Amino acid sequence: MTDATIQFRDALQAIYGPLDWLPEPDGAIHRFRVPEDKPGSLNGWYVLYLDGIASGAFGSWKAGGASTWCSREPVDAREAAQIRERVDQARRQREAEQHRRQQQAAEKANHWWRNARRASPDHPYLVAKAVRAYGLRQRGVDLLIPLYLDGRLVNLQRIAPDGDKRFLFGGRIKGTYSPLGIIEPGSVLCICEGWATAASLHQHGGYVVAAAMNAGNLLPAAMALRVRYPGQPIVIAGDDDRLTDGNPGAQRQTQRRRPWVAKWLSPSGRKTPPMTSPTSTTSPTGNSPMSKPDTNVINLRPDAATIAPDRPCWAVYEHWVINEKGRKLRPGVYWHSFKRAAADQDDAEGDAGDRPITDEWISSPVTVVARTTNSDDGSEGRLLRLVTEGGIKEWIIAMEVFGGSGEDARRALFGMGVIIALKKRGTFMEYLLDQHPAEVFATTSRPGWHESGAFVLPGRTIGSANVRYQASNKAQVLFSRRGELALWQSEVAAKCVGNPVLTLAIGCSLAGPLLSLVGVLGGGVHLVGDSSSGKSLAQLIGSSVWGDPGVFAASWDMTKGGLEIEASSRNDTILPLDEIKRADPKRVQEMAYSLANGQGKGTMTREREGRAKLSWRLLTLSSGERSLSEHAAISGNAAHAGAELRMVDVNAGTRTHRAFDELHGLEGADFHRQLTVAVGAHHGHLGPAFVERLVADDDKPGLLSDFDGIRAQFVEDNAQAGRVADRFAVIALAGEMAIAYGLLPWEPGTALSDCRLLYGEWLSRVGGGNAEDRQILAGIIDFIDKHGSSRFSDVDAAEVDAKVFNRAGYWELVAGKRLYLFNKSALIEAAHGFGLTRVVKALEVGGALAKRDTDRDSRKTKKYRIPAGGSARLYVIDPEAMDSEGGGA
């Protein structure tokens, strides 16, 4: 052992106590167990150099600090710089090693979580703590608690039946958290230490809670959540560790407080402090709601404040208050005044200071926050803040309700949890009408992009604090959230890789907000495949981007007016429509046109004035066993090429596994079942997160440039195919942007390649050229196949064929090939829905007119002598030329 090594060891022992090993002077980072640390942990580290200048550094991973030691002072600045470089190199090596371990732990966490089963409610730890499982999973006998950072699963805590807790080796802990409940705007977010404490608060108090897992992580977790939810009220509650030396729970709360924390709760010193919550304070068994007697329980009700209102006046209190006479007043709306008879007497005496006062409770707390103006029709309203037992809510009341009794408005408020004194119903409406807030908000009854540049959704507005969504309280809640984005990414999006139909469904959902920004018209894709092939699963996955798939997805089984309402309520997103066979065959093509054009039918009011039309801009994700044209043909209607272009058929039935190409090692039924369960548990996160990034970027020129680059990769030979190419390109753009944003766990280029594949399949199926031309040629071919022997006969025959009824024309043999000679009426009949001029143009483009006279008046016909005598001008059609041109139609 060299003298330098001995000196280095002595320096280490001075910090960490006796060591039973010798430092290795090899310049590499070594780890060791710090005395009094947990068994198995290696938080200490050191690096020692012996290259003529014995120097090194040591520290603790846990503490994050470092000490530098050298056997002698450096002789000059160059030597000092060399020593600093060695220390920096050690730090960089340590950070790289730490990052590598964190990455490995995150991969293991995601793998374990995906393959773990749902936690048993009878797990000994849950039973001991008297809490529910709340979505935990179980691997063997160990509970798995997920830890998230920026919406990504990065670590797991394993809890054995005896309560022993271990994190994954090397996994990140600082800044991570395990959430319970859905974070809604305005609701209080509580941050506590352990998961059992969080489960108790959530179970018995109804709070949204994030478990930081230890006292040292309370503030880092709070800071991470503040970045993720900038406007959320945050309450930090640490454990009362008075039985532990130094009481770390208390210390962490009292140091480095932040002004954005709504409340820091100090240790109460009580064994089981009382709990004030929106719900019950005891568990169903009658025990204390808290599983840990040393936990500081959140008390959200501050001490009652003393008030002195300027009577008479209205007032709203969201907490208990004490009036000037010392009387406690519960939260609510009040009318502060004087008792009438006593007031008259006091006026006569001239002593107003001794007047008997009255405080009339009108309702639970309802505050008029702002005046609202509806951007759709200019109508006014009032934005109300409602404090109910279910939490804080917002509601917009239209001013027109004050023209009547206001009964409907009060009924709606009762439905949201507001309590109004039955004998004060008129007074309550008078209170609302008497408020004159200075702030003005804009409202809209249609989700999606607002004229202010904000993206409006029911319950939240992205990009503006002064725009709100206004809808009836009876409207169905389409845009909802549940679970976690990270779990949707790992359990749903990851399994869509290799499945173009599924990636297309997600791209369709994300493309809705891009349509107006890149100038692409609405339309849709129609998934065609046999029953139970997987089409409905694609629609569930697409729906889960914005809300609950069971609610967000719609059906073709509705009237055209109902379809317009469904489309308008999903503006700038996606409209999933299942089972086209349930649509009215006579109107299905008209409905497809309406969806793509984004305009509803005009109607009139009772006063015979024009009512505002519904409008929308979205993509439709349809499905069915039949194509749009096949379903329309059931009613005898000819297929409209325009309708087929607006609802493009996509093969979702004859792929490798019917609608799927890759099952990721599962059986088809298991693959379908797992994804169905996953989208039900985690949904509604991706769409809003995508729009948030879109609004934050605010780069329309760059967006247009990106679209142009992607659009150039979709080749078309006419304007009609170009419209379809536009649609596939914007779907691909949405997917690639989400990948770049880190919202989709796919390799860059995945969405583009899948969209190009499906577009290429469609193009090869329908062929090139004009869609109407293909439809006309296909109709004429079908007519010849049906009536070639019954309505046509040999033009060179000596006599008229008496077996031919309702003659369509004749045929003649030319070089062994039969040409069909159509009369005018039969040609129009064969190409049902098109005029003669348009039919002839299609035949010319397709090269199907085999003969014609050269005179000016022939009009593309040829004059023939017919068996009945006389002559007739007939259209000479070569079926073989048509078949090669329009065979794909």
Short mmCIF file of N, CA, C and O in Angstrom, two decimals, residues 479-587:
data_model
loop_
_atom_site.label_atom_id
_atom_site.label_comp_id
_atom_site.label_asym_id
_atom_site.label_seq_id
_atom_site.Cartn_x
_atom_site.Cartn_y
_atom_site.Cartn_z
N PHE A 479 -65.73 14.27 -23.79
CA PHE A 479 -64.29 14.41 -23.57
C PHE A 479 -64.00 14.19 -22.09
O PHE A 479 -64.23 15.08 -21.26
N SER A 480 -63.54 13.02 -21.75
CA SER A 480 -63.25 12.68 -20.37
C SER A 480 -61.86 12.05 -20.27
O SER A 480 -61.31 11.60 -21.28
N ARG A 481 -61.33 12.02 -19.05
CA ARG A 481 -60.00 11.45 -18.84
C ARG A 481 -60.07 10.39 -17.75
O ARG A 481 -60.83 10.51 -16.79
N ARG A 482 -59.23 9.38 -17.93
CA ARG A 482 -59.13 8.34 -16.91
C ARG A 482 -57.75 7.70 -17.03
O ARG A 482 -57.20 7.58 -18.13
N GLY A 483 -57.20 7.28 -15.90
CA GLY A 483 -55.90 6.60 -15.93
C GLY A 483 -54.75 7.54 -16.21
O GLY A 483 -54.80 8.72 -15.88
N GLU A 484 -53.73 7.03 -16.85
CA GLU A 484 -52.50 7.78 -17.09
C GLU A 484 -52.09 7.69 -18.56
O GLU A 484 -52.26 6.65 -19.21
N LEU A 485 -51.54 8.79 -19.09
CA LEU A 485 -51.02 8.79 -20.46
C LEU A 485 -49.91 7.76 -20.61
O LEU A 485 -49.84 7.06 -21.63
N ALA A 486 -49.05 7.67 -19.61
CA ALA A 486 -47.93 6.73 -19.70
C ALA A 486 -48.41 5.30 -19.86
O ALA A 486 -47.82 4.50 -20.61
N LEU A 487 -49.47 4.95 -19.17
CA LEU A 487 -49.98 3.58 -19.28
C LEU A 487 -50.69 3.38 -20.61
O LEU A 487 -50.66 2.29 -21.18
N TRP A 488 -51.36 4.41 -21.12
CA TRP A 488 -51.96 4.29 -22.46
C TRP A 488 -50.85 4.10 -23.50
O TRP A 488 -50.99 3.30 -24.43
N GLN A 489 -49.75 4.80 -23.32
CA GLN A 489 -48.64 4.66 -24.27
C GLN A 489 -48.06 3.25 -24.25
O GLN A 489 -47.78 2.68 -25.30
N SER A 490 -47.88 2.70 -23.05
CA SER A 490 -47.23 1.39 -22.95
C SER A 490 -48.18 0.24 -23.24
O SER A 490 -47.76 -0.79 -23.79
N GLU A 491 -49.45 0.38 -22.90
CA GLU A 491 -50.39 -0.73 -23.03
C GLU A 491 -51.21 -0.67 -24.31
O GLU A 491 -51.78 -1.68 -24.72
N VAL A 492 -51.29 0.50 -24.94
CA VAL A 492 -52.09 0.63 -26.15
C VAL A 492 -51.21 1.01 -27.34
O VAL A 492 -51.08 0.24 -28.30
N ALA A 493 -50.61 2.19 -27.27
CA ALA A 493 -49.86 2.69 -28.43
C ALA A 493 -48.71 1.76 -28.82
O ALA A 493 -48.45 1.55 -30.01
N ALA A 494 -48.02 1.20 -27.84
CA ALA A 494 -46.88 0.33 -28.15
C ALA A 494 -47.32 -0.90 -28.93
O ALA A 494 -46.57 -1.41 -29.77
N LYS A 495 -48.52 -1.39 -28.66
CA LYS A 495 -49.02 -2.59 -29.35
C LYS A 495 -49.61 -2.27 -30.71
O LYS A 495 -49.97 -3.18 -31.47
N CYS A 496 -49.74 -0.98 -31.04
CA CYS A 496 -50.23 -0.60 -32.37
C CYS A 496 -49.12 -0.63 -33.41
O CYS A 496 -49.41 -0.60 -34.61
N VAL A 497 -47.88 -0.67 -32.95
CA VAL A 497 -46.76 -0.71 -33.89
C VAL A 497 -46.85 -1.97 -34.74
O VAL A 497 -47.10 -3.06 -34.23
N GLY A 498 -46.66 -1.81 -36.03
CA GLY A 498 -46.78 -2.95 -36.94
C GLY A 498 -48.17 -3.21 -37.43
O GLY A 498 -48.40 -4.14 -38.21
N ASN A 499 -49.14 -2.40 -36.98
CA ASN A 499 -50.54 -2.54 -37.38
C ASN A 499 -51.02 -1.26 -38.04
O ASN A 499 -51.48 -0.34 -37.36
N PRO A 500 -50.92 -1.16 -39.37
CA PRO A 500 -51.27 0.09 -40.05
C PRO A 500 -52.70 0.55 -39.78
O PRO A 500 -52.96 1.76 -39.70
N VAL A 501 -53.64 -0.37 -39.63
CA VAL A 501 -55.03 0.03 -39.36
C VAL A 501 -55.14 0.73 -38.01
O VAL A 501 -55.87 1.72 -37.86
N LEU A 502 -54.40 0.25 -37.01
CA LEU A 502 -54.46 0.85 -35.68
C LEU A 502 -53.71 2.18 -35.62
O LEU A 502 -54.17 3.14 -34.99
N THR A 503 -52.54 2.25 -36.26
CA THR A 503 -51.83 3.54 -36.29
C THR A 503 -52.62 4.57 -37.08
O THR A 503 -52.60 5.76 -36.75
N LEU A 504 -53.35 4.11 -38.11
CA LEU A 504 -54.20 5.02 -38.86
C LEU A 504 -55.30 5.59 -37.98
O LEU A 504 -55.63 6.78 -38.05
N ALA A 505 -55.88 4.75 -37.12
CA ALA A 505 -56.95 5.21 -36.24
C ALA A 505 -56.45 6.30 -35.29
O ALA A 505 -57.14 7.31 -35.06
N ILE A 506 -55.25 6.12 -34.73
CA ILE A 506 -54.69 7.15 -33.83
C ILE A 506 -54.37 8.41 -34.62
O ILE A 506 -54.65 9.53 -34.16
N GLY A 507 -53.80 8.25 -35.81
CA GLY A 507 -53.50 9.42 -36.64
C GLY A 507 -54.74 10.19 -37.02
O GLY A 507 -54.73 11.42 -37.06
N CYS A 508 -55.84 9.49 -37.32
CA CYS A 508 -57.10 10.17 -37.65
C CYS A 508 -57.55 11.04 -36.48
O CYS A 508 -58.02 12.17 -36.68
N SER A 509 -57.45 10.51 -35.26
CA SER A 509 -57.88 11.27 -34.09
C SER A 509 -57.04 12.51 -33.88
O SER A 509 -57.54 13.57 -33.49
N LEU A 510 -55.73 12.40 -34.12
CA LEU A 510 -54.85 13.54 -33.91
C LEU A 510 -54.88 14.54 -35.06
O LEU A 510 -54.47 15.69 -34.90
N ALA A 511 -55.35 14.10 -36.24
CA ALA A 511 -55.33 14.98 -37.40
C ALA A 511 -56.43 16.02 -37.36
O ALA A 511 -56.32 17.05 -38.05
N GLY A 512 -57.49 15.80 -36.57
CA GLY A 512 -58.59 16.76 -36.52
C GLY A 512 -58.14 18.18 -36.25
O GLY A 512 -58.54 19.12 -36.96
N PRO A 513 -57.30 18.43 -35.22
CA PRO A 513 -56.86 19.81 -34.95
C PRO A 513 -55.98 20.40 -36.04
O PRO A 513 -55.77 21.61 -36.08
N LEU A 514 -55.43 19.56 -36.94
CA LEU A 514 -54.52 20.06 -37.97
C LEU A 514 -55.24 20.48 -39.25
O LEU A 514 -54.65 21.19 -40.07
N LEU A 515 -56.48 20.02 -39.45
CA LEU A 515 -57.15 20.23 -40.73
C LEU A 515 -57.19 21.69 -41.13
O LEU A 515 -56.80 22.07 -42.24
N SER A 516 -57.66 22.55 -40.23
CA SER A 516 -57.78 23.97 -40.57
C SER A 516 -56.41 24.64 -40.67
O SER A 516 -56.25 25.62 -41.40
N LEU A 517 -55.43 24.11 -39.95
CA LEU A 517 -54.11 24.75 -39.94
C LEU A 517 -53.34 24.50 -41.23
O LEU A 517 -52.53 25.34 -41.63
N VAL A 518 -53.57 23.35 -41.87
CA VAL A 518 -52.84 23.03 -43.10
C VAL A 518 -53.74 23.11 -44.33
O VAL A 518 -53.29 22.86 -45.45
N GLY A 519 -55.03 23.46 -44.14
CA GLY A 519 -55.91 23.67 -45.27
C GLY A 519 -56.40 22.40 -45.95
O GLY A 519 -56.59 22.38 -47.17
N VAL A 520 -56.62 21.35 -45.18
CA VAL A 520 -57.15 20.09 -45.73
C VAL A 520 -58.63 19.98 -45.39
O VAL A 520 -59.04 20.27 -44.26
N LEU A 521 -59.43 19.57 -46.39
CA LEU A 521 -60.87 19.44 -46.19
C LEU A 521 -61.17 18.20 -45.35
O LEU A 521 -60.37 17.28 -45.25
N GLY A 522 -62.37 18.19 -44.78
CA GLY A 522 -62.79 17.05 -43.99
C GLY A 522 -63.07 15.84 -44.87
O GLY A 522 -63.06 15.91 -46.09
N GLY A 523 -63.34 14.76 -44.25
CA GLY A 523 -63.61 13.51 -44.96
C GLY A 523 -63.47 12.37 -43.99
O GLY A 523 -63.67 12.54 -42.78
N GLY A 524 -63.13 11.20 -44.49
CA GLY A 524 -63.00 10.08 -43.59
C GLY A 524 -62.40 8.87 -44.25
O GLY A 524 -62.11 8.87 -45.45
N VAL A 525 -62.18 7.85 -43.44
CA VAL A 525 -61.74 6.55 -43.92
C VAL A 525 -62.75 5.52 -43.43
O VAL A 525 -63.30 5.65 -42.33
N HIS A 526 -63.00 4.52 -44.23
CA HIS A 526 -63.99 3.50 -43.93
C HIS A 526 -63.30 2.16 -43.87
O HIS A 526 -62.79 1.66 -44.88
N LEU A 527 -63.25 1.56 -42.69
CA LEU A 527 -62.60 0.28 -42.49
C LEU A 527 -63.55 -0.84 -42.93
O LEU A 527 -64.64 -0.98 -42.37
N VAL A 528 -63.15 -1.59 -43.94
CA VAL A 528 -64.00 -2.64 -44.50
C VAL A 528 -63.43 -4.00 -44.13
O VAL A 528 -62.25 -4.28 -44.38
N GLY A 529 -64.27 -4.84 -43.56
CA GLY A 529 -63.84 -6.19 -43.19
C GLY A 529 -64.99 -6.98 -42.63
O GLY A 529 -66.03 -6.42 -42.25
N ASP A 530 -64.83 -8.29 -42.56
CA ASP A 530 -65.87 -9.15 -42.04
C ASP A 530 -66.14 -8.85 -40.58
O ASP A 530 -65.33 -8.22 -39.89
N SER A 531 -67.27 -9.34 -40.11
CA SER A 531 -67.63 -9.15 -38.71
C SER A 531 -66.58 -9.77 -37.80
O SER A 531 -66.00 -10.83 -38.11
N SER A 532 -66.31 -9.11 -36.67
CA SER A 532 -65.34 -9.59 -35.66
C SER A 532 -63.93 -9.70 -36.21
O SER A 532 -63.15 -10.56 -35.80
N SER A 533 -63.58 -8.83 -37.13
CA SER A 533 -62.23 -8.87 -37.68
C SER A 533 -61.29 -7.93 -36.93
O SER A 533 -60.07 -8.02 -37.09
N GLY A 534 -61.81 -7.00 -36.14
CA GLY A 534 -60.97 -6.06 -35.40
C GLY A 534 -61.21 -4.61 -35.74
O GLY A 534 -60.52 -3.72 -35.24
N LYS A 535 -62.21 -4.34 -36.59
CA LYS A 535 -62.49 -2.95 -36.99
C LYS A 535 -62.94 -2.11 -35.80
O LYS A 535 -62.50 -0.97 -35.63
N SER A 536 -63.80 -2.69 -34.97
CA SER A 536 -64.31 -1.93 -33.82
C SER A 536 -63.20 -1.60 -32.83
O SER A 536 -63.24 -0.54 -32.19
N LEU A 537 -62.21 -2.48 -32.71
CA LEU A 537 -61.09 -2.19 -31.82
C LEU A 537 -60.33 -0.96 -32.30
O LEU A 537 -59.91 -0.11 -31.50
N ALA A 538 -60.14 -0.85 -33.62
CA ALA A 538 -59.47 0.34 -34.16
C ALA A 538 -60.24 1.59 -33.80
O ALA A 538 -59.64 2.63 -33.45
N GLN A 539 -61.56 1.53 -33.84
CA GLN A 539 -62.36 2.70 -33.49
C GLN A 539 -62.28 3.01 -32.00
O GLN A 539 -62.26 4.18 -31.60
N LEU A 540 -62.22 1.97 -31.16
CA LEU A 540 -62.07 2.21 -29.73
C LEU A 540 -60.73 2.88 -29.44
O LEU A 540 -60.65 3.79 -28.61
N ILE A 541 -59.69 2.44 -30.12
CA ILE A 541 -58.37 3.04 -29.90
C ILE A 541 -58.37 4.50 -30.37
O ILE A 541 -57.84 5.39 -29.69
N GLY A 542 -58.96 4.76 -31.55
CA GLY A 542 -59.05 6.14 -32.01
C GLY A 542 -59.85 7.01 -31.06
O GLY A 542 -59.50 8.16 -30.78
N SER A 543 -60.95 6.47 -30.52
CA SER A 543 -61.78 7.23 -29.59
C SER A 543 -61.05 7.51 -28.29
O SER A 543 -61.25 8.56 -27.66
N SER A 544 -60.18 6.58 -27.84
CA SER A 544 -59.49 6.75 -26.56
C SER A 544 -58.52 7.92 -26.57
O SER A 544 -58.06 8.35 -25.51
N VAL A 545 -58.20 8.46 -27.73
CA VAL A 545 -57.33 9.63 -27.81
C VAL A 545 -57.99 10.84 -27.15
O VAL A 545 -57.33 11.68 -26.54
N TRP A 546 -59.33 10.91 -27.21
CA TRP A 546 -60.06 12.08 -26.71
C TRP A 546 -60.96 11.80 -25.52
O TRP A 546 -61.31 12.72 -24.78
N GLY A 547 -61.39 10.56 -25.32
CA GLY A 547 -62.31 10.31 -24.23
C GLY A 547 -62.57 8.84 -24.02
O GLY A 547 -61.84 7.97 -24.53
N ASP A 548 -63.62 8.55 -23.27
CA ASP A 548 -64.01 7.18 -22.98
C ASP A 548 -64.52 6.53 -24.28
O ASP A 548 -65.51 6.99 -24.85
N PRO A 549 -63.88 5.47 -24.75
CA PRO A 549 -64.28 4.89 -26.04
C PRO A 549 -65.74 4.46 -26.06
O PRO A 549 -66.40 4.53 -27.10
N GLY A 550 -66.25 4.00 -24.92
CA GLY A 550 -67.64 3.56 -24.87
C GLY A 550 -68.62 4.68 -25.04
O GLY A 550 -69.80 4.45 -25.37
N VAL A 551 -68.19 5.91 -24.81
CA VAL A 551 -69.08 7.08 -24.92
C VAL A 551 -68.74 7.89 -26.16
O VAL A 551 -69.64 8.36 -26.87
N PHE A 552 -67.46 8.05 -26.45
CA PHE A 552 -67.03 8.92 -27.55
C PHE A 552 -67.41 8.34 -28.91
O PHE A 552 -67.77 9.07 -29.83
N ALA A 553 -67.30 7.02 -29.07
CA ALA A 553 -67.63 6.39 -30.35
C ALA A 553 -69.14 6.45 -30.59
O ALA A 553 -69.93 6.33 -29.66
N ALA A 554 -69.53 6.65 -31.83
CA ALA A 554 -70.95 6.73 -32.21
C ALA A 554 -71.27 5.62 -33.19
O ALA A 554 -70.43 4.78 -33.52
N SER A 555 -72.52 5.61 -33.67
CA SER A 555 -72.97 4.58 -34.60
C SER A 555 -73.66 5.22 -35.79
O SER A 555 -74.21 6.33 -35.70
N TRP A 556 -73.66 4.51 -36.92
CA TRP A 556 -74.36 4.98 -38.12
C TRP A 556 -75.88 4.96 -37.92
O TRP A 556 -76.62 5.51 -38.73
N ASP A 557 -76.33 4.31 -36.88
CA ASP A 557 -77.77 4.14 -36.66
C ASP A 557 -78.38 5.43 -36.10
O ASP A 557 -78.67 5.53 -34.91
N MET A 558 -78.55 6.42 -36.97
CA MET A 558 -79.14 7.70 -36.56
C MET A 558 -79.64 8.44 -37.79
O MET A 558 -79.30 8.08 -38.93
N THR A 559 -80.45 9.45 -37.55
CA THR A 559 -80.93 10.28 -38.66
C THR A 559 -79.84 11.24 -39.11
O THR A 559 -78.82 11.40 -38.42
N LYS A 560 -80.06 11.88 -40.23
CA LYS A 560 -79.07 12.84 -40.71
C LYS A 560 -78.94 14.01 -39.74
O LYS A 560 -77.84 14.51 -39.50
N GLY A 561 -80.06 14.43 -39.14
CA GLY A 561 -79.99 15.50 -38.14
C GLY A 561 -79.19 15.08 -36.92
O GLY A 561 -78.41 15.86 -36.37
N GLY A 562 -79.38 13.83 -36.48
CA GLY A 562 -78.60 13.33 -35.35
C GLY A 562 -77.13 13.26 -35.67
O GLY A 562 -76.28 13.54 -34.82
N LEU A 563 -76.81 12.89 -36.90
CA LEU A 563 -75.41 12.82 -37.33
C LEU A 563 -74.77 14.21 -37.29
O LEU A 563 -73.60 14.36 -36.89
N GLU A 564 -75.52 15.23 -37.67
CA GLU A 564 -75.00 16.58 -37.63
C GLU A 564 -74.68 17.01 -36.20
O GLU A 564 -73.65 17.66 -35.94
N ILE A 565 -75.54 16.65 -35.27
CA ILE A 565 -75.30 16.99 -33.86
C ILE A 565 -74.05 16.28 -33.34
O ILE A 565 -73.20 16.88 -32.65
N GLU A 566 -73.91 14.99 -33.68
CA GLU A 566 -72.74 14.23 -33.24
C GLU A 566 -71.46 14.82 -33.82
O GLU A 566 -70.43 14.92 -33.13
N ALA A 567 -71.49 15.22 -35.08
CA ALA A 567 -70.30 15.79 -35.71
C ALA A 567 -69.93 17.13 -35.09
O ALA A 567 -68.76 17.40 -34.80
N SER A 568 -70.92 17.98 -34.87
CA SER A 568 -70.65 19.30 -34.29
C SER A 568 -70.08 19.19 -32.89
O SER A 568 -69.24 19.99 -32.49
N SER A 569 -70.54 18.20 -32.13
CA SER A 569 -70.06 18.05 -30.75
C SER A 569 -68.65 17.49 -30.69
O SER A 569 -68.06 17.44 -29.60
N ARG A 570 -68.09 17.07 -31.83
CA ARG A 570 -66.71 16.56 -31.88
C ARG A 570 -65.86 17.39 -32.84
O ARG A 570 -64.86 16.90 -33.37
N ASN A 571 -66.23 18.61 -33.06
CA ASN A 571 -65.53 19.47 -34.01
C ASN A 571 -64.03 19.49 -33.75
O ASN A 571 -63.57 19.52 -32.60
N ASP A 572 -63.25 19.49 -34.84
CA ASP A 572 -61.78 19.54 -34.78
C ASP A 572 -61.16 18.33 -34.09
O ASP A 572 -60.00 18.38 -33.67
N THR A 573 -61.92 17.24 -33.98
CA THR A 573 -61.34 16.01 -33.44
C THR A 573 -61.65 14.87 -34.42
O THR A 573 -61.19 14.89 -35.54
N ILE A 574 -62.44 13.90 -34.00
CA ILE A 574 -62.76 12.75 -34.85
C ILE A 574 -64.16 12.26 -34.52
O ILE A 574 -64.61 12.38 -33.37
N LEU A 575 -64.84 11.73 -35.54
CA LEU A 575 -66.15 11.12 -35.34
C LEU A 575 -66.06 9.64 -35.71
O LEU A 575 -66.03 9.30 -36.88
N PRO A 576 -66.01 8.75 -34.73
CA PRO A 576 -66.01 7.31 -35.04
C PRO A 576 -67.46 6.84 -35.27
O PRO A 576 -68.34 7.09 -34.45
N LEU A 577 -67.71 6.15 -36.37
CA LEU A 577 -69.04 5.65 -36.72
C LEU A 577 -68.94 4.16 -37.01
O LEU A 577 -68.33 3.75 -38.00
N ASP A 578 -69.55 3.36 -36.17
CA ASP A 578 -69.47 1.91 -36.30
C ASP A 578 -70.70 1.37 -37.03
O ASP A 578 -71.78 1.96 -36.99
N GLU A 579 -70.52 0.23 -37.71
CA GLU A 579 -71.60 -0.55 -38.32
C GLU A 579 -72.39 0.24 -39.36
O GLU A 579 -73.52 0.68 -39.13
N ILE A 580 -71.80 0.40 -40.54
CA ILE A 580 -72.49 1.13 -41.61
C ILE A 580 -73.75 0.42 -42.07
O ILE A 580 -74.66 1.04 -42.64
N LYS A 581 -73.86 -0.87 -41.79
CA LYS A 581 -75.06 -1.61 -42.20
C LYS A 581 -76.31 -1.09 -41.48
O LYS A 581 -77.43 -1.37 -41.91
N ARG A 582 -76.13 -0.35 -40.39
CA ARG A 582 -77.28 0.19 -39.66
C ARG A 582 -77.72 1.56 -40.20
O ARG A 582 -78.70 2.11 -39.74
N ALA A 583 -76.97 2.09 -41.16
CA ALA A 583 -77.35 3.37 -41.76
C ALA A 583 -78.44 3.15 -42.81
O ALA A 583 -78.57 2.07 -43.39
N ASP A 584 -79.21 4.20 -43.07
CA ASP A 584 -80.23 4.14 -44.10
C ASP A 584 -79.55 4.11 -45.47
O ASP A 584 -78.89 5.07 -45.85
N PRO A 585 -79.70 3.01 -46.24
CA PRO A 585 -79.00 2.92 -47.53
C PRO A 585 -79.37 4.04 -48.49
O PRO A 585 -78.55 4.44 -49.31
N LYS A 586 -80.58 4.57 -48.37
CA LYS A 586 -81.02 5.62 -49.28
C LYS A 586 -80.32 6.94 -49.00
O LYS A 586 -80.25 7.80 -49.88
N ARG A 587 -79.83 7.11 -47.78
CA ARG A 587 -79.27 8.41 -47.41
C ARG A 587 -77.80 8.35 -47.00
O ARG A 587 -77.22 9.36 -46.63
#
